[in-house]
PDB file of C-alpha atoms in Angstrom:
ATOM      1  CA  MET A   1      -9.380  -7.779 -20.003  1.00 51.00           C
ATOM      2  CA  ARG A   2      -9.450 -10.570 -22.565  1.00 54.00           C
ATOM      3  CA  ARG A   3      -6.893 -12.525 -20.503  1.00 54.00           C
ATOM      4  CA  LEU A   4      -8.934 -12.154 -17.333  1.00 53.00           C
ATOM      5  CA  LEU A   5     -12.110 -13.693 -18.789  1.00 55.00           C
ATOM      6  CA  PRO A   6     -10.638 -17.170 -19.369  1.00 58.00           C
ATOM      7  CA  LEU A   7      -9.104 -17.104 -15.884  1.00 53.00           C
ATOM      8  CA  ALA A   8     -12.412 -16.090 -14.325  1.00 57.00           C
ATOM      9  CA  ALA A   9     -14.229 -18.859 -16.218  1.00 56.00           C
ATOM     10  CA  LEU A  10     -11.637 -21.388 -15.056  1.00 56.00           C
ATOM     11  CA  ALA A  11     -11.954 -20.237 -11.436  1.00 61.00           C
ATOM     12  CA  PHE A  12     -15.744 -20.483 -11.636  1.00 62.00           C
ATOM     13  CA  ALA A  13     -15.587 -23.998 -13.121  1.00 59.00           C
ATOM     14  CA  ALA A  14     -13.181 -25.110 -10.405  1.00 60.00           C
ATOM     15  CA  SER A  15     -15.412 -23.722  -7.655  1.00 61.00           C
ATOM     16  CA  VAL A  16     -18.490 -25.480  -9.069  1.00 56.00           C
ATOM     17  CA  GLN A  17     -16.560 -28.739  -9.368  1.00 59.00           C
ATOM     18  CA  ALA A  18     -15.202 -28.397  -5.807  1.00 60.00           C
ATOM     19  CA  ALA A  19     -18.715 -27.775  -4.480  1.00 65.00           C
ATOM     20  CA  ASP A  20     -19.866 -31.103  -5.979  1.00 80.00           C
ATOM     21  CA  ALA A  21     -16.952 -33.088  -4.530  1.00 83.00           C
ATOM     22  CA  PRO A  22     -17.607 -34.882  -1.238  1.00 87.00           C
ATOM     23  CA  PRO A  23     -15.662 -33.492   1.706  1.00 90.00           C
ATOM     24  CA  LEU A  24     -14.299 -36.938   2.704  1.00 90.00           C
ATOM     25  CA  PHE A  25     -13.353 -40.208   1.049  1.00 83.00           C
ATOM     26  CA  THR A  26     -12.762 -43.728   2.297  1.00 84.00           C
ATOM     27  CA  VAL A  27      -9.438 -45.523   2.000  1.00 86.00           C
ATOM     28  CA  ARG A  28      -8.842 -49.251   2.427  1.00 87.00           C
ATOM     29  CA  GLN A  29      -5.764 -50.260   4.390  1.00 90.00           C
ATOM     30  CA  LEU A  30      -4.098 -53.584   5.099  1.00 94.00           C
ATOM     31  CA  THR A  31      -4.477 -54.733   8.670  1.00 95.00           C
ATOM     32  CA  PRO A  32      -1.241 -55.516  10.526  1.00 96.00           C
ATOM     33  CA  GLU A  33      -2.313 -59.178  10.560  1.00 97.00           C
ATOM     34  CA  THR A  34      -2.719 -59.263   6.789  1.00 97.00           C
ATOM     35  CA  ALA A  35       0.609 -57.504   6.254  1.00 98.00           C
ATOM     36  CA  LEU A  36       2.289 -60.001   8.587  1.00 98.00           C
ATOM     37  CA  ALA A  37       0.696 -62.966   6.783  1.00 98.00           C
ATOM     38  CA  ALA A  38       2.027 -61.686   3.441  1.00 98.00           C
ATOM     39  CA  ALA A  39       5.520 -61.171   4.867  1.00 98.00           C
ATOM     40  CA  GLN A  40       5.578 -64.587   6.504  1.00 98.00           C
ATOM     41  CA  ALA A  41       4.464 -66.309   3.295  1.00 98.00           C
ATOM     42  CA  ALA A  42       7.176 -64.537   1.295  1.00 98.00           C
ATOM     43  CA  LEU A  43       9.811 -65.458   3.882  1.00 98.00           C
ATOM     44  CA  ALA A  44       8.647 -69.099   3.914  1.00 98.00           C
ATOM     45  CA  HIS A  45       8.783 -69.261   0.100  1.00 98.00           C
ATOM     46  CA  CYS A  46      12.341 -67.932   0.091  1.00 98.00           C
ATOM     47  CA  ARG A  47      13.409 -70.300   2.873  1.00 98.00           C
ATOM     48  CA  ALA A  48      12.014 -73.263   0.943  1.00 98.00           C
ATOM     49  CA  ALA A  49      14.136 -72.159  -2.024  1.00 97.00           C
ATOM     50  CA  GLY A  50      17.198 -71.890   0.214  1.00 98.00           C
ATOM     51  CA  HIS A  51      17.323 -68.082   0.346  1.00 98.00           C
ATOM     52  CA  GLN A  52      17.786 -65.896   3.419  1.00 98.00           C
ATOM     53  CA  VAL A  53      15.974 -62.610   2.842  1.00 98.00           C
ATOM     54  CA  GLY A  54      14.455 -59.503   4.309  1.00 98.00           C
ATOM     55  CA  VAL A  55      10.770 -58.822   3.629  1.00 98.00           C
ATOM     56  CA  ALA A  56       8.879 -55.560   4.056  1.00 98.00           C
ATOM     57  CA  VAL A  57       5.179 -54.864   3.654  1.00 98.00           C
ATOM     58  CA  VAL A  58       4.063 -51.251   3.351  1.00 98.00           C
ATOM     59  CA  ASP A  59       0.655 -49.598   3.296  1.00 97.00           C
ATOM     60  CA  ARG A  60      -0.649 -47.783   0.220  1.00 95.00           C
ATOM     61  CA  ALA A  61       1.358 -44.686   1.179  1.00 96.00           C
ATOM     62  CA  GLY A  62       4.596 -46.675   1.377  1.00 97.00           C
ATOM     63  CA  ILE A  63       4.881 -46.647   5.180  1.00 97.00           C
ATOM     64  CA  VAL A  64       6.317 -49.854   6.618  1.00 98.00           C
ATOM     65  CA  GLN A  65       3.819 -52.069   8.445  1.00 98.00           C
ATOM     66  CA  VAL A  66       5.964 -55.199   8.758  1.00 98.00           C
ATOM     67  CA  LEU A  67       9.680 -55.878   8.380  1.00 98.00           C
ATOM     68  CA  LEU A  68      11.046 -59.408   8.763  1.00 98.00           C
ATOM     69  CA  ARG A  69      14.670 -60.428   8.339  1.00 98.00           C
ATOM     70  CA  ASP A  70      15.734 -64.048   8.300  1.00 98.00           C
ATOM     71  CA  ARG A  71      18.604 -64.904  10.613  1.00 97.00           C
ATOM     72  CA  PHE A  72      21.314 -65.061   7.929  1.00 97.00           C
ATOM     73  CA  ALA A  73      19.950 -62.434   5.540  1.00 98.00           C
ATOM     74  CA  GLY A  74      22.429 -59.731   4.625  1.00 97.00           C
ATOM     75  CA  ALA A  75      22.410 -56.493   6.596  1.00 97.00           C
ATOM     76  CA  HIS A  76      21.504 -54.588   3.415  1.00 97.00           C
ATOM     77  CA  THR A  77      18.125 -56.369   3.200  1.00 98.00           C
ATOM     78  CA  VAL A  78      16.749 -54.261   6.062  1.00 98.00           C
ATOM     79  CA  ASP A  79      17.163 -51.155   3.880  1.00 97.00           C
ATOM     80  CA  ILE A  80      16.509 -52.588   0.423  1.00 97.00           C
ATOM     81  CA  ALA A  81      13.281 -54.570   1.065  1.00 98.00           C
ATOM     82  CA  PRO A  82      11.369 -51.493   2.355  1.00 98.00           C
ATOM     83  CA  GLN A  83      12.667 -49.428  -0.566  1.00 98.00           C
ATOM     84  CA  LYS A  84      11.406 -52.021  -3.044  1.00 98.00           C
ATOM     85  CA  ALA A  85       8.006 -52.090  -1.327  1.00 98.00           C
ATOM     86  CA  TRP A  86       7.905 -48.262  -1.207  1.00 98.00           C
ATOM     87  CA  THR A  87       8.746 -48.090  -4.915  1.00 98.00           C
ATOM     88  CA  ALA A  88       6.026 -50.580  -5.874  1.00 98.00           C
ATOM     89  CA  ALA A  89       3.438 -48.718  -3.768  1.00 98.00           C
ATOM     90  CA  SER A  90       4.527 -45.288  -4.972  1.00 97.00           C
ATOM     91  CA  PHE A  91       4.571 -46.104  -8.680  1.00 96.00           C
ATOM     92  CA  ARG A  92       1.677 -48.589  -8.396  1.00 97.00           C
ATOM     93  CA  MET A  93       3.573 -51.200 -10.374  1.00 96.00           C
ATOM     94  CA  PRO A  94       6.003 -54.086  -9.833  1.00 97.00           C
ATOM     95  CA  THR A  95       9.582 -52.902  -9.487  1.00 97.00           C
ATOM     96  CA  ALA A  96      10.750 -55.242 -12.276  1.00 97.00           C
ATOM     97  CA  ALA A  97       8.338 -53.470 -14.649  1.00 96.00           C
ATOM     98  CA  LEU A  98       9.664 -50.120 -13.452  1.00 95.00           C
ATOM     99  CA  ALA A  99      13.191 -51.377 -14.141  1.00 94.00           C
ATOM    100  CA  THR A 100      12.229 -52.003 -17.753  1.00 94.00           C
ATOM    101  CA  GLU A 101      10.514 -48.614 -18.129  1.00 93.00           C
ATOM    102  CA  THR A 102      13.436 -46.671 -16.640  1.00 93.00           C
ATOM    103  CA  GLN A 103      16.355 -48.152 -18.566  1.00 93.00           C
ATOM    104  CA  ALA A 104      18.890 -45.740 -19.999  1.00 93.00           C
ATOM    105  CA  GLY A 105      17.536 -43.903 -23.020  1.00 92.00           C
ATOM    106  CA  ARG A 106      13.882 -44.414 -22.035  1.00 92.00           C
ATOM    107  CA  PRO A 107      11.699 -41.359 -21.258  1.00 91.00           C
ATOM    108  CA  MET A 108      11.403 -42.292 -17.553  1.00 90.00           C
ATOM    109  CA  SER A 109      15.112 -43.111 -17.042  1.00 92.00           C
ATOM    110  CA  GLY A 110      15.637 -40.127 -14.734  1.00 92.00           C
ATOM    111  CA  ILE A 111      13.383 -41.684 -12.098  1.00 91.00           C
ATOM    112  CA  ARG A 112      16.167 -44.098 -11.163  1.00 90.00           C
ATOM    113  CA  SER A 113      18.119 -41.268  -9.581  1.00 90.00           C
ATOM    114  CA  ALA A 114      15.271 -40.252  -7.260  1.00 92.00           C
ATOM    115  CA  PRO A 115      15.816 -41.056  -3.568  1.00 91.00           C
ATOM    116  CA  ARG A 116      14.458 -44.424  -2.358  1.00 92.00           C
ATOM    117  CA  VAL A 117      13.590 -45.678  -5.853  1.00 95.00           C
ATOM    118  CA  MET A 118      14.574 -49.341  -6.339  1.00 95.00           C
ATOM    119  CA  ALA A 119      14.070 -50.137 -10.002  1.00 94.00           C
ATOM    120  CA  ILE A 120      14.992 -53.827  -9.659  1.00 95.00           C
ATOM    121  CA  GLY A 121      12.892 -56.946  -9.190  1.00 97.00           C
ATOM    122  CA  GLY A 122      11.467 -57.869  -5.816  1.00 98.00           C
ATOM    123  CA  GLY A 123       8.690 -55.326  -5.245  1.00 98.00           C
ATOM    124  CA  GLN A 124       5.039 -56.183  -5.886  1.00 98.00           C
ATOM    125  CA  VAL A 125       1.805 -54.282  -5.326  1.00 98.00           C
ATOM    126  CA  ILE A 126      -1.016 -55.708  -3.234  1.00 98.00           C
ATOM    127  CA  GLU A 127      -4.407 -54.837  -4.739  1.00 95.00           C
ATOM    128  CA  ALA A 128      -8.030 -55.093  -3.688  1.00 93.00           C
ATOM    129  CA  ALA A 129     -10.728 -54.565  -6.294  1.00 88.00           C
ATOM    130  CA  GLY A 130      -8.197 -53.006  -8.656  1.00 88.00           C
ATOM    131  CA  ALA A 131      -6.888 -50.474  -6.112  1.00 92.00           C
ATOM    132  CA  VAL A 132      -3.439 -50.599  -4.530  1.00 95.00           C
ATOM    133  CA  VAL A 133      -3.748 -51.205  -0.781  1.00 96.00           C
ATOM    134  CA  GLY A 134      -0.086 -51.915  -0.096  1.00 97.00           C
ATOM    135  CA  ALA A 135       3.068 -53.474  -1.447  1.00 98.00           C
ATOM    136  CA  ILE A 136       5.674 -56.051  -0.531  1.00 98.00           C
ATOM    137  CA  GLY A 137       9.417 -55.947  -1.086  1.00 98.00           C
ATOM    138  CA  VAL A 138      11.914 -58.794  -0.836  1.00 98.00           C
ATOM    139  CA  SER A 139      15.696 -58.492  -0.795  1.00 98.00           C
ATOM    140  CA  GLY A 140      18.456 -61.057  -0.436  1.00 98.00           C
ATOM    141  CA  ALA A 141      17.626 -63.869  -2.852  1.00 97.00           C
ATOM    142  CA  PRO A 142      20.084 -64.296  -5.713  1.00 96.00           C
ATOM    143  CA  GLY A 143      18.645 -61.800  -8.203  1.00 92.00           C
ATOM    144  CA  GLY A 144      15.492 -59.839  -8.796  1.00 93.00           C
ATOM    145  CA  GLU A 145      13.607 -62.775 -10.300  1.00 96.00           C
ATOM    146  CA  ALA A 146      14.056 -64.861  -7.139  1.00 97.00           C
ATOM    147  CA  ASP A 147      13.081 -61.866  -4.965  1.00 98.00           C
ATOM    148  CA  ASP A 148      10.002 -61.417  -7.173  1.00 97.00           C
ATOM    149  CA  ALA A 149       8.976 -65.061  -6.792  1.00 98.00           C
ATOM    150  CA  CYS A 150       9.040 -64.684  -2.994  1.00 98.00           C
ATOM    151  CA  ALA A 151       7.142 -61.377  -3.109  1.00 98.00           C
ATOM    152  CA  LEU A 152       4.496 -62.917  -5.366  1.00 98.00           C
ATOM    153  CA  ALA A 153       4.094 -65.792  -2.884  1.00 98.00           C
ATOM    154  CA  GLY A 154       3.362 -63.164  -0.227  1.00 98.00           C
ATOM    155  CA  VAL A 155       0.788 -61.447  -2.429  1.00 98.00           C
ATOM    156  CA  LYS A 156      -0.833 -64.762  -3.315  1.00 97.00           C
ATOM    157  CA  ALA A 157      -1.093 -65.731   0.362  1.00 97.00           C
ATOM    158  CA  VAL A 158      -3.344 -62.756   1.122  1.00 97.00           C
ATOM    159  CA  ALA A 159      -5.026 -62.160  -2.248  1.00 94.00           C
ATOM    160  CA  GLU A 160      -8.262 -63.946  -1.445  1.00 91.00           C
ATOM    161  CA  ALA A 161      -8.612 -62.353   1.987  1.00 90.00           C
ATOM    162  CA  VAL A 162      -7.883 -58.889   0.594  1.00 89.00           C
ATOM    163  CA  GLU A 163     -10.376 -59.292  -2.272  1.00 83.00           C
ATOM    164  CA  LEU A 164     -13.102 -60.634   0.016  1.00 76.00           C
ATOM    165  CA  GLY A 165     -12.447 -57.935   2.573  1.00 73.00           C
ATOM    166  CA  GLY A 166     -12.244 -55.201  -0.073  1.00 57.00           C
TER     167      GLY A 166
END
């Protein structure tokens, strides 16, 4: 009987809390036009630096909205760019930061073995009013830092519009 009382109290508290919660909530999403503008800006930044890349922009759930591949970008970029964007959206952090947090011997190192996780530079979150609304991933530049620079150019290209629209 003593074990049942705490469980009953917990169930009651949960039901009261659930009754106070609204039945719906609003989510902000990137428009296809905004996602395309971010991808095009990232691609242009990489081209200007002499890099042929693939760029993916995903919504807040990690679903691809835009995928661009420059004409000479490696075939792998079509797979890697969306995975970087998915990883940034899923973990709500840049993939380079995730790379640091998941190094061997760190508490989160096991995450690297999860499917689709790309713990290397090139994935950036897109935020509006402090909330993640999407992410961008770039693959094909020589190294994660170069991929990151292109992804950041994509984020910067839409940052004002996203903040004003958010």
